[in-house]
Amino acid sequence: MTDSLPEQLVRLPVQVSLRLGEGTDSFIRRLAQANHLKPSYLRGCLVGPPDLGRGKRPRADRLAAVTGRRQEVLERVLADLVRQKRARPTPDKPKRRVTAGADKPALFVAIRRDVQAGEQSVRKLAARHRVSPYMVRQALASPIPPPRKERAAIQGRAKGRVGPAIDVILDEYAATHAGQLPTVGLVWERLLDEHDASVSYGTVHRYMSSHPLRNPDTLTRNSERSAGNYLAATQQTFHANVLQHQAC
């Protein structure tokens, strides 16, 4: 199985129905389970080398090869199979600049100087300095920028959804491995294979990095089974399983 020859992927013997608007990972999970394959393994095959799964989007042409469906049909039905391009900003509307805290005093002085020179329109001042009208009003109220507000920690929906499952995996692994903790890759694979979770590798990494039993240093110290090595070692099994299904 090579990245340049997606046609070498064999059509899986058992197919599942398409559901309009379904996520790609959900569809791949159903397809893998119907063919008695691990979802993490099939997903890695569909991403292709050299990444083979982690943090990458499955390729539409490879998914078309294993399903026997037209690529444009898959792209139309599966909501996130193709990354949507961001709309380009209109040239007549310049982007607002990001103002660091250290730059605000000089910015406030410049805004107040323009007001003294006769400019009274908040909208025009905001457009000239490429800031929000709210920041212009702050500058007019006081030459000293107000202190930055402390933001509360954001609890993402995915983090809250898979966090309890990750905790269970960590506890089970530590109990059977003399207190050691699993790698991020192993936890991500178990979420896909055992908990039917659609979650990104990055979300798992961020959750484990801030976990009380874990810190970023331990993420690099532990020896980690490479997804590439795992999939490369078992890709022959993938084809053997497909051929066995076809022979039955």
Short mmCIF file of C-alpha atoms in Angstrom, two decimals:
data_model
loop_
_atom_site.label_atom_id
_atom_site.label_comp_id
_atom_site.label_asym_id
_atom_site.label_seq_id
_atom_site.Cartn_x
_atom_site.Cartn_y
_atom_site.Cartn_z
CA MET A 1 0.00 0.00 0.00
CA THR A 2 1.67 3.20 -1.14
CA ASP A 3 0.64 6.84 -1.06
CA SER A 4 0.92 7.20 -4.85
CA LEU A 5 -1.19 4.13 -5.68
CA PRO A 6 -4.50 4.37 -3.82
CA GLU A 7 -6.05 2.02 -6.39
CA GLN A 8 -4.15 -0.87 -4.76
CA LEU A 9 -6.56 -0.69 -1.82
CA VAL A 10 -9.07 -3.52 -2.09
CA ARG A 11 -12.80 -2.92 -1.90
CA LEU A 12 -14.06 -4.20 1.44
CA PRO A 13 -16.53 -7.07 1.14
CA VAL A 14 -19.10 -5.63 3.57
CA GLN A 15 -20.39 -2.13 2.87
CA VAL A 16 -22.50 0.14 5.06
CA SER A 17 -25.06 2.72 4.03
CA LEU A 18 -24.21 6.39 3.70
CA ARG A 19 -25.93 8.86 6.00
CA LEU A 20 -26.21 12.43 4.79
CA GLY A 21 -24.22 14.77 7.02
CA GLU A 22 -22.49 11.98 8.98
CA GLY A 23 -18.93 12.59 10.11
CA THR A 24 -16.15 10.78 8.30
CA ASP A 25 -14.80 9.10 11.45
CA SER A 26 -18.27 7.81 12.32
CA PHE A 27 -18.67 6.32 8.84
CA ILE A 28 -15.20 4.73 8.96
CA ARG A 29 -15.96 3.26 12.38
CA ARG A 30 -19.15 1.62 11.10
CA LEU A 31 -17.34 0.37 8.00
CA ALA A 32 -14.48 -1.09 10.05
CA GLN A 33 -16.77 -2.83 12.52
CA ALA A 34 -18.83 -4.35 9.70
CA ASN A 35 -15.61 -5.86 8.28
CA HIS A 36 -14.16 -6.93 11.65
CA LEU A 37 -11.33 -4.40 11.49
CA LYS A 38 -10.14 -1.98 14.14
CA PRO A 39 -11.41 1.54 13.35
CA SER A 40 -8.01 3.04 14.20
CA TYR A 41 -6.30 0.67 11.76
CA LEU A 42 -8.72 1.28 8.87
CA ARG A 43 -8.52 5.01 9.47
CA GLY A 44 -4.73 4.83 9.28
CA CYS A 45 -4.94 2.97 5.97
CA LEU A 46 -7.24 5.64 4.60
CA VAL A 47 -4.91 8.45 5.65
CA GLY A 48 -2.01 6.63 4.01
CA PRO A 49 1.73 6.88 4.59
CA PRO A 50 3.71 8.45 6.05
CA ASP A 51 1.25 9.63 8.75
CA LEU A 52 -1.07 6.63 8.83
CA GLY A 53 -3.77 8.10 10.98
CA ARG A 54 -2.79 10.41 13.78
CA GLY A 55 -4.01 13.96 13.44
CA LYS A 56 -4.60 13.70 9.69
CA ARG A 57 -7.74 13.70 7.57
CA PRO A 58 -8.62 10.45 5.70
CA ARG A 59 -8.20 10.79 1.94
CA ALA A 60 -11.34 10.79 -0.17
CA ASP A 61 -9.73 8.79 -3.00
CA ARG A 62 -8.63 6.03 -0.62
CA LEU A 63 -12.07 5.88 0.98
CA ALA A 64 -13.60 5.62 -2.49
CA ALA A 65 -11.29 2.69 -3.24
CA VAL A 66 -12.35 0.61 -0.22
CA THR A 67 -16.07 1.42 -0.55
CA GLY A 68 -16.44 1.19 -4.33
CA ARG A 69 -18.30 4.51 -4.31
CA ARG A 70 -17.53 7.57 -6.39
CA GLN A 71 -15.33 10.10 -4.66
CA GLU A 72 -17.65 13.03 -5.41
CA VAL A 73 -20.54 11.16 -3.77
CA LEU A 74 -18.55 10.61 -0.58
CA GLU A 75 -17.45 14.25 -0.52
CA ARG A 76 -21.05 15.39 -0.88
CA VAL A 77 -22.51 13.08 1.78
CA LEU A 78 -19.82 13.04 4.48
CA ALA A 79 -19.81 16.41 6.21
CA ASP A 80 -16.11 16.75 7.01
CA LEU A 81 -14.36 14.58 4.43
CA VAL A 82 -13.11 17.63 2.55
CA ARG A 83 -11.72 20.64 4.40
CA GLN A 84 -13.78 23.72 3.67
CA LYS A 85 -11.79 26.67 2.34
CA ARG A 86 -12.06 29.85 4.34
CA ALA A 87 -13.53 32.82 2.56
CA ARG A 88 -10.91 35.38 1.63
CA PRO A 89 -11.36 38.84 3.16
CA THR A 90 -12.52 41.53 0.79
CA PRO A 91 -9.63 43.77 -0.33
CA ASP A 92 -11.52 46.96 0.56
CA LYS A 93 -11.88 45.86 4.19
CA PRO A 94 -8.45 45.51 5.86
CA LYS A 95 -8.00 43.08 8.72
CA ARG A 96 -7.99 44.37 12.25
CA ARG A 97 -4.59 44.24 13.80
CA VAL A 98 -3.83 42.26 16.93
CA THR A 99 -2.77 44.75 19.58
CA ALA A 100 -0.45 43.50 22.30
CA GLY A 101 -0.79 44.92 25.77
CA ALA A 102 2.59 46.68 25.51
CA ASP A 103 1.48 48.49 22.34
CA LYS A 104 -1.80 49.83 23.70
CA PRO A 105 -0.45 52.99 25.42
CA ALA A 106 1.04 54.27 22.14
CA LEU A 107 -2.14 53.31 20.29
CA PHE A 108 -4.31 55.18 22.79
CA VAL A 109 -2.10 58.26 22.45
CA ALA A 110 -2.41 58.14 18.65
CA ILE A 111 -6.21 57.85 18.82
CA ARG A 112 -6.51 60.75 21.26
CA ARG A 113 -4.17 62.84 19.08
CA ASP A 114 -6.46 62.29 16.10
CA VAL A 115 -9.42 63.43 18.18
CA GLN A 116 -7.58 66.61 19.17
CA ALA A 117 -6.87 67.21 15.49
CA GLY A 118 -10.61 67.29 14.81
CA GLU A 119 -11.64 63.70 14.05
CA GLN A 120 -14.77 62.87 16.04
CA SER A 121 -16.10 59.74 14.32
CA VAL A 122 -15.51 56.55 16.29
CA ARG A 123 -16.06 54.48 13.14
CA LYS A 124 -13.44 56.39 11.16
CA LEU A 125 -10.94 56.21 14.02
CA ALA A 126 -11.46 52.46 14.30
CA ALA A 127 -10.93 52.00 10.53
CA ARG A 128 -7.82 54.20 10.50
CA HIS A 129 -6.10 52.35 13.33
CA ARG A 130 -7.59 48.93 12.38
CA VAL A 131 -9.08 48.30 15.80
CA SER A 132 -12.59 47.77 17.12
CA PRO A 133 -14.89 50.71 17.99
CA TYR A 134 -14.88 49.38 21.55
CA MET A 135 -11.10 49.95 21.81
CA VAL A 136 -11.51 53.47 20.40
CA ARG A 137 -14.04 54.25 23.14
CA GLN A 138 -11.59 52.88 25.72
CA ALA A 139 -8.91 55.25 24.42
CA LEU A 140 -11.29 58.20 24.54
CA ALA A 141 -12.32 57.37 28.11
CA SER A 142 -8.76 57.21 29.48
CA PRO A 143 -5.19 57.45 28.14
CA ILE A 144 -4.28 54.46 30.33
CA PRO A 145 -5.38 51.07 28.88
CA PRO A 146 -7.46 49.00 31.30
CA PRO A 147 -5.88 45.77 32.61
CA ARG A 148 -6.57 42.64 30.59
CA LYS A 149 -9.36 40.53 32.03
CA GLU A 150 -8.49 37.02 33.14
CA ARG A 151 -10.40 34.51 31.09
CA ALA A 152 -11.81 31.38 32.63
CA ALA A 153 -10.47 28.08 31.33
CA ILE A 154 -12.50 26.82 28.38
CA GLN A 155 -13.89 23.31 28.66
CA GLY A 156 -14.32 22.07 25.10
CA ARG A 157 -17.22 19.82 24.18
CA ALA A 158 -14.92 17.07 22.92
CA LYS A 159 -12.80 17.25 26.06
CA GLY A 160 -15.83 16.95 28.30
CA ARG A 161 -17.22 14.13 26.19
CA VAL A 162 -14.12 11.89 26.12
CA GLY A 163 -12.46 12.99 29.35
CA PRO A 164 -14.18 10.37 31.54
CA ALA A 165 -13.32 7.63 29.03
CA ILE A 166 -9.66 8.72 29.02
CA ASP A 167 -9.62 8.64 32.83
CA VAL A 168 -10.91 5.05 32.76
CA ILE A 169 -8.24 4.02 30.23
CA LEU A 170 -5.49 5.63 32.34
CA ASP A 171 -6.70 3.95 35.53
CA GLU A 172 -6.99 0.52 33.89
CA TYR A 173 -3.58 0.76 32.25
CA ALA A 174 -1.86 1.96 35.44
CA ALA A 175 -3.45 -0.88 37.42
CA THR A 176 -2.08 -3.52 35.06
CA HIS A 177 1.32 -1.92 34.29
CA ALA A 178 2.73 -1.21 37.74
CA GLY A 179 1.54 2.39 37.83
CA GLN A 180 2.86 3.34 34.40
CA LEU A 181 0.65 5.36 32.09
CA PRO A 182 -0.10 4.67 28.42
CA THR A 183 1.07 6.80 25.52
CA VAL A 184 -1.18 9.31 23.81
CA GLY A 185 -1.29 7.12 20.71
CA LEU A 186 -2.48 4.09 22.64
CA VAL A 187 -5.21 6.06 24.39
CA TRP A 188 -6.36 7.57 21.07
CA GLU A 189 -6.56 4.12 19.46
CA ARG A 190 -8.54 2.67 22.37
CA LEU A 191 -11.01 5.55 22.23
CA LEU A 192 -11.66 4.79 18.56
CA ASP A 193 -11.68 1.01 18.90
CA GLU A 194 -13.34 0.41 22.28
CA HIS A 195 -15.39 3.53 23.07
CA ASP A 196 -16.74 4.43 19.60
CA ALA A 197 -15.40 7.94 20.10
CA SER A 198 -14.75 10.39 17.28
CA VAL A 199 -11.96 12.50 18.70
CA SER A 200 -8.81 14.06 17.30
CA TYR A 201 -5.33 13.01 18.34
CA GLY A 202 -4.64 16.61 19.38
CA THR A 203 -7.58 16.66 21.79
CA VAL A 204 -6.30 13.52 23.51
CA HIS A 205 -2.79 14.96 23.70
CA ARG A 206 -4.01 18.22 25.25
CA TYR A 207 -6.16 16.42 27.80
CA MET A 208 -3.35 14.10 28.88
CA SER A 209 -0.83 16.96 28.99
CA SER A 210 -2.90 18.72 31.65
CA HIS A 211 -3.94 15.58 33.50
CA PRO A 212 -3.01 15.42 37.22
CA LEU A 213 -1.26 12.08 36.65
CA ARG A 214 0.57 13.34 33.62
CA ASN A 215 2.67 16.25 32.40
CA PRO A 216 4.17 17.19 29.00
CA ASP A 217 7.62 15.90 29.99
CA THR A 218 6.33 12.37 30.51
CA LEU A 219 4.71 12.44 27.07
CA THR A 220 8.16 12.44 25.48
CA ARG A 221 9.99 10.31 28.02
CA ASN A 222 7.86 7.21 27.63
CA SER A 223 8.64 4.94 24.73
CA GLU A 224 5.73 5.21 22.31
CA ARG A 225 4.58 2.67 19.82
CA SER A 226 4.60 4.44 16.48
CA ALA A 227 1.31 4.40 14.57
CA GLY A 228 3.35 4.18 11.39
CA ASN A 229 5.25 1.14 12.60
CA TYR A 230 2.09 -0.53 13.86
CA LEU A 231 0.20 -0.03 10.64
CA ALA A 232 3.18 -0.90 8.47
CA ALA A 233 3.60 -4.15 10.34
CA THR A 234 -0.06 -5.08 9.96
CA GLN A 235 -0.90 -3.79 6.49
CA GLN A 236 -0.41 -7.29 5.08
CA THR A 237 -3.02 -8.50 7.56
CA PHE A 238 -5.41 -5.89 6.15
CA HIS A 239 -5.12 -7.29 2.64
CA ALA A 240 -5.19 -10.87 3.91
CA ASN A 241 -8.42 -10.16 5.79
CA VAL A 242 -10.00 -8.66 2.70
CA LEU A 243 -8.97 -11.56 0.52
CA GLN A 244 -10.26 -14.00 3.11
CA HIS A 245 -13.62 -12.22 3.16
CA GLN A 246 -13.83 -12.33 -0.61
CA ALA A 247 -13.00 -16.02 -0.66
CA CYS A 248 -15.83 -16.83 1.76
#
